[in-house]
Amino acid sequence: MAVESPYGQGSIAMLEKLAPQWWGKIFVLVLLGFAATDFVITMTLSAADATAHILENPFVPAFLDGQRVPVTLVLLAMLGGVFLMGFSEAIGLATLLVLVYLSLNAVVVGAAIVHVLEAPRVVLDWQHALSGGFGSPLAMIGLSLVVMPKLALGLSGFETGVAVMPVIEGDLQERIKGARRLLTTAALIMSVFLIFSSFVTTLLIPPQEFRDGGKASGRALAYLAHAYLGNGFGTAYDVSTIAILWFAGASAMAGLINLVPRYLPRYGMAPEWTGAVRPLVLVFSAIAFGITIIFRADVNAQGGAYATGVLVLILSAAVAVTLTARRRGLHRAAAGYAVIAAVLAYTLVDNVRERPDGVKIASFFIGAIIATSLISRATRSMELRVTAVHLDPLAEQFVNEVACGEIHVIANEPHKRDQHEYNEKLRETWLTHRLRSSEPVVFVEVTVPDASEFETELRVKGEERYGHKILMIESSAVPNTLAALLLHLRDRTGSAPHIYFHWTEGNPVVAMLRYLVFGGGDVPALTREVLRQAEPHRERRPHVHVA
């Protein structure tokens, strides 16, 4: 994953390559919907969990009782404020909080292990409870497989690991090595703490305290910290837990800030301002506010949506690396990844079956992203959409030859590209546009290999065929490409060029839909409109002739 997406796009970028053109774009938007579900719910659920720890602490003032939603909103506002200060500052604060939190957890778990060693009776009681409740070890394993999907939240945070790759220092190879160390270290830390913390809390905490309303409900390690290390240390642990839960949303915010600008603006499916960090922070913070109010800052109510988002992203990663390994001929690795993908798929299906609210929330995000993306694409369709124009040596020669006077460009939709086609097109231009045969002309032909792309860098190739000068271009939209070429010729020669079309036959509404989906449509009128928006001064605008 680190090798295939060194700029932090993760499995979305890898799977995008497998589904080109519009299918690929829609597929990416669906995955972005699940990513948005995961990352936004990470912010709201973590803040709500932090609020629960605040309100459960014995030193908290009584006036905060029952103020779960306002406290959670304050925490989310503070998180957004940190990111408004700057991305690097947020990552630095996260590093400090993690070090303190892991250190305190090590103390709590270590103290709990000492109590287990001093009272081996609790281990025996646990073993008796297991043997009395199950007929054999196979029955225990079977039940473990059934309840395993409930542990999906133990993966939380790992799916955002690739998203922070852009802030790892060093060149590309150093960044890849750093990402591997990061993910490996995170996996080891998570595994060790999850296993040991589950073990000691099961042995040392009475079962009734885990139930809703119990003192260990949602805060088992905090319960042990207060019980075995005193309220002073327990409060310090609570503060650390609150801080890390509050700032757990930082990884989610970092993931959103990294993903959205890499896809939606490039697809033309978001305004240009979405490429900036601070406006995105405000938008995502507002969405998090809304979700917190809707769910009343209830951790359990958001758990299903959170687990669904996490599992979809990690499953997509497993599928992506499976297909990549298979494509490279690494059959054993592909088989291993396929097994992991199968386990994750089972976990996802079971989680969705038991808690379908996650899919409902994800569907809302997916629908909202696709709808706003398509509306944005339509409203931005008349933009120039060309980042640069490059002419090869022969195209440069053609331009220099016709630049001595007025530049006349004939737009030709290529078909057979034989001598008869060019001769007929030239004769049509002479007759319908009253263009003198002595005027030097150049043909331009635009083909559309992938209309789903938005911004394009034009590479103009010159070719001489049957005595005619032809400029050939591949691009995502014909009108925008022609407009960009005309403006480039104007800026290069200092003279506004002329381009010649014949009228497009057919329904103009259908033509507009063809333009939005296939990049063609009513080319003359659309070319003129793109030019009008790109160049407001009429005297500097290239001339469009249609007849």
XYZ file of C-alpha atoms in Angstrom:
547
model
C 0.000 0.000 0.000
C 2.791 2.429 0.905
C 4.594 1.731 -2.396
C 1.488 2.016 -4.566
C 0.128 5.230 -2.994
C 3.062 7.227 -1.586
C 1.034 10.440 -1.553
C -1.530 9.166 0.920
C -4.442 8.243 -1.367
C -4.481 4.643 -0.111
C -6.594 1.902 -1.645
C -8.855 4.425 -3.374
C -6.033 5.396 -5.742
C -5.097 1.762 -6.344
C -8.652 0.702 -7.166
C -9.228 3.795 -9.318
C -6.690 2.452 -11.836
C -8.652 -0.799 -12.188
C -11.903 0.958 -13.179
C -11.118 3.693 -15.734
C -13.266 6.548 -17.059
C -16.694 7.288 -15.573
C -17.019 3.896 -13.838
C -13.780 4.604 -12.020
C -14.938 8.086 -10.981
C -18.268 6.813 -9.617
C -16.470 3.991 -7.811
C -14.094 6.488 -6.199
C -17.019 8.686 -5.136
C -18.676 5.689 -3.445
C -15.451 4.853 -1.592
C -15.094 8.511 -0.641
C -18.610 8.294 0.803
C -17.561 5.437 3.063
C -14.317 7.262 3.891
C -16.315 10.360 4.820
C -18.556 8.184 6.999
C -15.547 6.681 8.745
C -13.603 9.914 9.193
C -16.496 12.173 10.211
C -17.935 9.589 12.614
C -14.402 9.145 13.993
C -14.493 12.821 14.951
C -17.976 12.789 16.445
C -17.773 9.390 18.175
C -14.345 10.107 19.688
C -15.488 13.493 20.957
C -18.629 11.908 22.415
C -16.502 9.207 24.080
C -14.236 11.905 25.521
C -17.332 13.645 26.865
C -18.399 10.413 28.595
C -15.027 10.264 30.363
C -15.345 13.905 31.399
C -18.810 13.473 32.886
C -17.877 10.202 34.673
C -14.917 11.728 36.524
C -15.656 12.279 40.264
C -14.074 15.764 40.269
C -16.252 17.200 37.463
C -18.645 19.985 38.609
C -22.276 18.956 39.032
C -23.603 21.605 36.613
C -22.188 19.561 33.685
C -24.480 16.604 34.436
C -26.650 15.856 31.415
C -24.761 18.358 29.190
C -23.410 15.677 26.860
C -24.173 17.442 23.569
C -22.830 20.929 24.497
C -19.583 19.458 25.887
C -19.080 17.373 22.738
C -19.663 20.409 20.502
C -17.053 22.378 22.461
C -14.526 19.565 21.960
C -15.233 19.466 18.206
C -14.883 23.246 17.953
C -11.515 23.043 19.725
C -10.381 20.314 17.300
C -11.305 22.463 14.315
C -9.499 25.404 15.919
C -6.262 23.398 16.131
C -6.405 22.589 12.407
C -7.157 26.210 11.567
C -3.822 27.018 13.241
C -2.004 24.725 10.829
C -1.619 21.083 9.759
C 1.945 20.649 11.066
C 1.010 22.082 14.456
C -1.853 19.569 14.708
C 0.455 16.628 13.936
C 2.973 17.848 16.549
C 0.306 18.048 19.243
C -0.940 14.577 18.294
C 2.553 13.128 18.779
C 2.804 14.543 22.319
C -0.669 13.312 23.309
C 0.017 9.804 21.997
C 3.283 9.465 23.914
C 1.642 10.514 27.181
C -1.413 8.322 26.599
C 0.579 5.182 25.740
C 2.842 5.690 28.767
C -0.113 5.971 31.160
C -1.761 2.931 29.568
C 1.431 0.950 30.065
C 1.372 1.896 33.764
C -2.303 0.910 34.179
C -1.951 -2.396 32.312
C 1.306 -3.167 34.136
C -0.314 -2.520 37.521
C -3.267 -4.719 36.557
C -0.935 -7.564 35.521
C 0.812 -7.311 38.922
C -2.591 -7.666 40.663
C -3.372 -10.720 38.540
C -0.030 -12.289 39.472
C -0.660 -11.535 43.151
C -4.140 -13.071 43.010
C -3.898 -16.156 40.715
C -7.334 -17.138 41.960
C -8.923 -14.793 39.380
C -7.284 -16.767 36.569
C -8.617 -20.035 37.955
C -12.108 -18.552 38.327
C -11.937 -17.381 34.714
C -10.850 -20.825 33.505
C -13.663 -22.498 35.474
C -16.185 -20.081 33.960
C -14.943 -20.939 30.476
C -14.986 -24.708 30.987
C -18.416 -24.530 32.613
C -19.906 -22.412 29.853
C -18.473 -24.327 26.875
C -18.175 -28.008 26.101
C -14.771 -27.854 24.401
C -12.088 -25.452 23.144
C -13.576 -25.802 19.647
C -16.856 -24.365 20.970
C -14.930 -21.410 22.403
C -13.197 -20.831 19.041
C -16.520 -21.116 17.217
C -18.172 -18.505 19.414
C -15.096 -16.301 19.057
C -15.504 -16.368 15.269
C -19.170 -15.459 15.612
C -18.559 -12.480 17.882
C -15.344 -11.382 16.115
C -17.122 -8.721 13.978
C -17.945 -6.875 17.201
C -14.210 -6.275 17.596
C -14.053 -4.273 14.352
C -13.691 -1.051 16.305
C -10.349 -2.399 17.526
C -9.068 -1.540 14.039
C -10.092 2.090 14.375
C -7.350 4.530 13.520
C -5.316 2.032 11.527
C -7.188 2.858 8.321
C -6.019 6.473 8.519
C -2.337 5.513 8.744
C -1.681 5.832 4.998
C -3.409 9.221 4.912
C -0.574 10.871 6.836
C 2.129 9.708 4.402
C 2.483 13.187 2.818
C 3.780 14.616 6.122
C 6.503 11.971 6.532
C 9.858 13.665 5.924
C 12.329 12.597 3.229
C 12.265 11.686 -0.440
C 9.890 9.150 -1.939
C 11.794 6.040 -0.821
C 12.317 7.410 2.700
C 8.620 8.241 2.902
C 7.697 4.686 1.917
C 10.079 3.226 4.512
C 8.751 5.634 7.133
C 5.151 4.667 6.353
C 5.993 0.981 6.695
C 7.615 1.609 10.098
C 4.622 3.706 11.127
C 2.044 1.069 10.183
C 4.066 -1.818 11.617
C 4.637 0.014 14.903
C 0.957 0.951 15.130
C -0.117 -2.652 14.468
C 2.214 -4.007 17.157
C 1.194 -1.410 19.757
C -2.507 -1.942 19.042
C -2.182 -5.738 19.185
C -0.262 -5.805 22.476
C -2.506 -3.290 24.247
C -5.746 -4.831 22.958
C -4.774 -8.340 24.094
C -3.390 -7.401 27.520
C -6.073 -4.817 28.311
C -8.847 -7.263 27.350
C -7.245 -9.949 29.507
C -6.815 -7.893 32.712
C -10.178 -6.103 32.495
C -11.955 -9.451 32.049
C -10.224 -10.893 35.087
C -10.372 -7.919 37.470
C -13.681 -6.136 36.756
C -17.009 -7.614 37.891
C -19.240 -8.446 34.884
C -22.102 -6.221 36.102
C -19.847 -3.137 35.882
C -19.543 -3.619 32.105
C -23.276 -3.288 31.539
C -24.891 0.010 30.503
C -24.769 2.357 33.471
C -21.992 0.392 35.129
C -18.809 2.133 36.299
C -16.685 0.298 33.701
C -19.077 0.775 30.785
C -16.997 2.346 28.010
C -14.101 3.098 30.384
C -12.709 -0.213 31.646
C -9.056 0.861 31.921
C -10.078 4.102 33.630
C -11.991 1.961 36.162
C -8.787 0.015 36.905
C -6.713 3.214 37.101
C -9.013 4.658 39.785
C -9.342 1.312 41.616
C -5.665 0.336 41.823
C -3.712 3.597 41.437
C -5.981 6.069 43.252
C -8.245 8.897 42.138
C -5.280 11.222 41.557
C -3.634 8.969 38.991
C -7.064 7.951 37.738
C -7.914 11.587 37.061
C -4.586 12.050 35.222
C -5.461 8.985 33.159
C -8.932 10.402 32.520
C -7.417 13.684 31.314
C -5.038 11.803 29.007
C -7.877 9.617 27.698
C -10.098 12.646 27.117
C -7.277 14.413 25.255
C -6.460 11.411 23.048
C -10.125 10.709 22.288
C -10.713 14.357 21.515
C -7.684 14.421 19.260
C -8.452 11.051 17.671
C -10.517 13.155 15.320
C -7.240 14.714 14.155
C -6.353 11.604 12.143
C -9.814 11.696 10.594
C -9.547 15.402 9.782
C -6.072 14.789 8.329
C -7.479 11.973 6.176
C -10.318 14.122 4.844
C -8.011 17.069 4.164
C -5.688 14.758 2.260
C -8.305 12.816 0.287
C -10.848 15.424 -0.807
C -8.435 17.849 -2.555
C -6.779 14.937 -4.377
C -9.966 13.754 -6.044
C -12.982 16.044 -6.190
C -11.296 19.215 -7.565
C -9.311 17.097 -10.067
C -12.590 15.586 -11.259
C -14.184 19.030 -11.490
C -16.604 17.795 -8.834
C -15.928 20.445 -6.206
C -15.242 24.186 -6.195
C -11.606 25.229 -6.419
C -11.617 26.452 -2.801
C -11.862 22.828 -1.632
C -8.167 22.550 -2.426
C -7.429 24.807 0.576
C -7.155 23.418 4.109
C -8.959 26.020 6.235
C -12.257 26.149 4.288
C -12.391 22.341 4.367
C -11.835 22.351 8.130
C -14.816 24.663 8.581
C -17.037 22.509 6.334
C -16.120 19.233 8.061
C -16.496 20.815 11.494
C -19.996 22.001 10.588
C -20.921 18.481 9.387
C -19.552 17.008 12.627
C -21.671 19.474 14.611
C -24.793 18.342 12.764
C -24.121 14.634 13.302
C -23.408 15.183 17.000
C -26.732 16.974 17.460
C -28.650 14.348 15.451
C -27.200 11.446 17.476
C -27.232 13.437 20.732
C -23.538 12.617 21.267
C -24.420 8.948 21.925
C -21.371 6.703 21.442
C -23.373 3.486 20.971
C -25.698 5.042 18.402
C -22.726 5.929 16.162
C -20.850 2.651 16.600
C -22.495 0.849 13.677
C -21.742 3.607 11.184
C -18.189 3.867 12.456
C -17.510 0.129 12.159
C -19.015 0.056 8.651
C -16.771 2.866 7.431
C -13.659 1.332 8.994
C -14.350 -2.120 7.557
C -15.129 -0.882 4.031
C -11.860 1.045 3.874
C -9.742 -1.805 5.225
C -11.550 -4.326 3.015
C -10.888 -2.107 -0.014
C -7.213 -2.082 0.980
C -7.150 -5.884 1.219
C -8.810 -6.225 -2.202
C -6.449 -3.650 -3.714
C -3.276 -5.375 -2.506
C -4.669 -8.791 -3.503
C -5.246 -7.635 -7.080
C -1.902 -5.836 -7.198
C -0.002 -8.905 -5.963
C -1.815 -11.101 -8.464
C -1.006 -8.696 -11.307
C 2.676 -8.827 -10.331
C 2.685 -12.616 -10.332
C 3.067 -12.932 -6.521
C 0.590 -15.787 -6.218
C 1.366 -16.833 -2.629
C 1.109 -13.260 -1.381
C -2.119 -12.810 -3.352
C -3.573 -15.939 -1.735
C -2.676 -14.670 1.742
C -4.184 -11.256 1.066
C -7.290 -12.957 -0.356
C -7.797 -14.832 2.923
C -7.544 -11.558 4.847
C -10.015 -9.962 2.414
C -12.443 -12.859 2.928
C -12.278 -12.480 6.731
C -12.877 -8.738 6.455
C -15.745 -9.284 4.000
C -17.409 -11.687 6.457
C -16.883 -9.169 9.251
C -18.383 -6.354 7.174
C -21.452 -8.377 6.134
C -22.098 -9.500 9.699
C -21.695 -5.965 11.003
C -24.080 -4.552 8.371
C -26.635 -7.296 9.072
C -26.596 -6.595 12.805
C -26.243 -2.799 12.612
C -27.654 -1.579 9.272
C -27.639 2.048 10.423
C -24.012 2.239 9.302
C -24.957 1.582 5.680
C -27.816 4.069 5.939
C -25.491 6.830 7.117
C -22.873 5.875 4.524
C -25.580 5.925 1.837
C -26.468 9.455 2.862
C -22.827 10.521 2.520
C -22.465 8.700 -0.803
C -25.662 10.257 -2.186
C -24.659 13.718 -0.989
C -21.149 13.416 -2.448
C -22.352 12.104 -5.829
C -25.149 14.685 -6.103
C -22.990 17.671 -5.170
C -20.140 16.358 -7.319
C -22.283 16.043 -10.443
C -23.864 19.464 -9.867
C -20.403 20.980 -9.434
C -19.172 19.221 -12.577
C -22.093 20.607 -14.573
C -21.713 24.167 -13.265
C -17.953 24.137 -13.941
C -18.216 22.543 -17.384
C -17.610 25.859 -19.161
C -14.290 26.475 -17.445
C -11.169 26.404 -19.614
C -10.007 23.195 -17.842
C -6.554 23.242 -19.487
C -3.491 23.681 -17.287
C -0.849 23.981 -20.056
C -0.405 23.757 -23.837
C 2.697 22.106 -25.354
C 3.412 22.039 -29.122
C 5.740 19.475 -30.671
C 8.384 20.728 -33.208
C 6.202 20.193 -36.300
C 3.217 21.918 -34.663
C 5.544 24.808 -33.767
C 6.572 25.009 -37.408
C 2.953 25.105 -38.606
C 2.106 27.915 -36.181
C 5.137 29.938 -37.229
C 4.209 29.548 -40.905
C 0.671 30.879 -40.480
C 1.526 33.513 -37.850
C 2.611 36.131 -40.426
C -1.000 37.184 -41.034
C -4.420 36.204 -39.724
C -4.541 32.685 -38.303
C -7.326 30.532 -39.779
C -8.103 27.258 -38.014
C -10.565 24.713 -39.421
C -12.144 22.412 -36.802
C -12.425 18.921 -38.232
C -14.110 15.929 -36.636
C -11.817 13.116 -37.802
C -13.326 10.098 -39.527
C -11.378 8.310 -42.273
C -8.634 10.950 -42.339
C -8.126 10.375 -46.049
C -7.453 12.909 -48.790
C -11.124 13.204 -49.746
C -12.115 14.135 -46.165
C -9.666 17.034 -45.939
C -10.330 18.280 -49.447
C -14.098 18.306 -48.836
C -13.695 20.041 -45.483
C -11.519 22.737 -47.056
C -13.965 23.202 -49.944
C -16.879 23.473 -47.499
C -15.010 26.166 -45.556
C -14.303 28.158 -48.717
C -17.961 28.025 -49.771
C -19.802 28.522 -46.464
C -17.428 30.972 -44.796
C -16.348 32.855 -47.972
C -12.730 32.182 -46.978
C -10.279 32.999 -49.777
C -8.366 30.040 -51.159
C -5.132 32.008 -50.846
C -5.481 32.223 -47.051
C -3.170 29.774 -45.223
C -5.159 27.426 -42.999
C -4.411 24.730 -40.452
C -6.739 21.893 -39.433
C -7.246 20.960 -35.769
C -8.590 17.580 -34.663
C -9.501 16.686 -31.073
C -10.150 13.121 -29.924
C -11.528 12.227 -26.483
C -10.038 9.056 -24.953
C -11.466 9.723 -21.454
C -14.235 12.296 -21.034
C -14.391 11.733 -17.279
C -11.158 13.652 -16.664
C -11.585 17.340 -15.914
C -8.315 19.230 -16.068
C -5.964 18.410 -18.930
C -2.464 19.283 -20.069
C -2.607 19.607 -23.861
C 0.095 18.083 -26.034
C -0.382 19.262 -29.606
C 1.089 17.004 -32.273
C 1.689 18.322 -35.790
C 1.201 16.139 -38.868
C 1.248 16.885 -42.587
C -1.168 14.756 -44.568
C -2.006 15.073 -48.282
C -0.485 18.544 -48.279
C -2.617 19.775 -45.368
C -1.269 21.009 -42.007
C -3.023 19.259 -39.106
C -2.816 19.827 -35.330
C -3.901 16.706 -33.426
C -4.831 16.742 -29.738
C -6.135 14.205 -27.212
C -8.209 15.709 -24.415
C -11.242 15.205 -22.180
C -13.531 17.824 -23.830
C -13.471 19.142 -27.395
C -14.844 22.716 -26.882
C -12.589 23.497 -23.916
C -9.563 22.147 -25.776
C -10.255 24.243 -28.870
C -10.757 27.351 -26.734
C -7.472 26.768 -24.903
C -5.603 26.243 -28.183
C -7.032 29.463 -29.669
C -6.055 31.481 -26.606
C -2.577 29.961 -26.703
C -2.193 30.921 -30.394
C -3.384 34.448 -29.612
C -0.917 34.877 -26.768
C 1.889 33.404 -28.864
C 1.330 35.479 -32.014
C -0.371 38.608 -30.654
C -3.256 38.194 -33.109
C -6.735 36.821 -32.354
C -7.146 33.646 -34.472
C -10.271 32.620 -36.426
C -11.826 29.158 -36.118
C -14.426 27.740 -38.536
C -17.232 25.265 -37.786
C -20.379 23.961 -39.418
C -23.606 23.878 -37.416
C -24.249 20.834 -35.241
C -27.445 18.958 -36.114
C -29.835 17.717 -33.407
C -31.547 18.645 -30.160
C -29.464 21.187 -28.158
C -30.454 19.593 -24.817
C -29.192 16.205 -25.998
C -26.060 17.922 -27.281
C -25.422 19.435 -23.848
C -25.787 16.023 -22.192
C -23.356 14.584 -24.749
C -20.913 17.322 -23.818
C -21.187 16.641 -20.076
C -20.784 12.867 -20.442
C -18.759 12.361 -23.644
C -16.930 15.688 -24.049
C -18.468 16.529 -27.440
C -21.955 17.932 -28.074
C -22.694 21.276 -29.738
C -19.018 22.130 -30.205
C -19.264 25.554 -31.942
C -21.613 27.158 -29.427
C -19.816 25.607 -26.455
C -16.399 26.681 -27.726
C -17.642 30.246 -28.055
C -19.120 30.151 -24.516
C -15.881 28.832 -23.000
C -13.994 31.627 -24.777
C -16.500 34.213 -23.559
C -16.027 33.155 -19.935
C -12.243 32.860 -20.243
C -11.699 36.190 -22.020
C -14.104 38.989 -20.980
C -12.656 41.561 -23.455
C -14.340 41.053 -26.837
C -11.566 42.692 -28.832
C -9.053 40.148 -27.477
C -11.326 37.166 -27.876
C -10.620 34.666 -30.715
C -13.253 34.735 -33.482
C -15.684 31.816 -33.856
C -17.351 31.379 -37.291
C -20.257 28.961 -37.748
C -22.134 28.328 -40.988
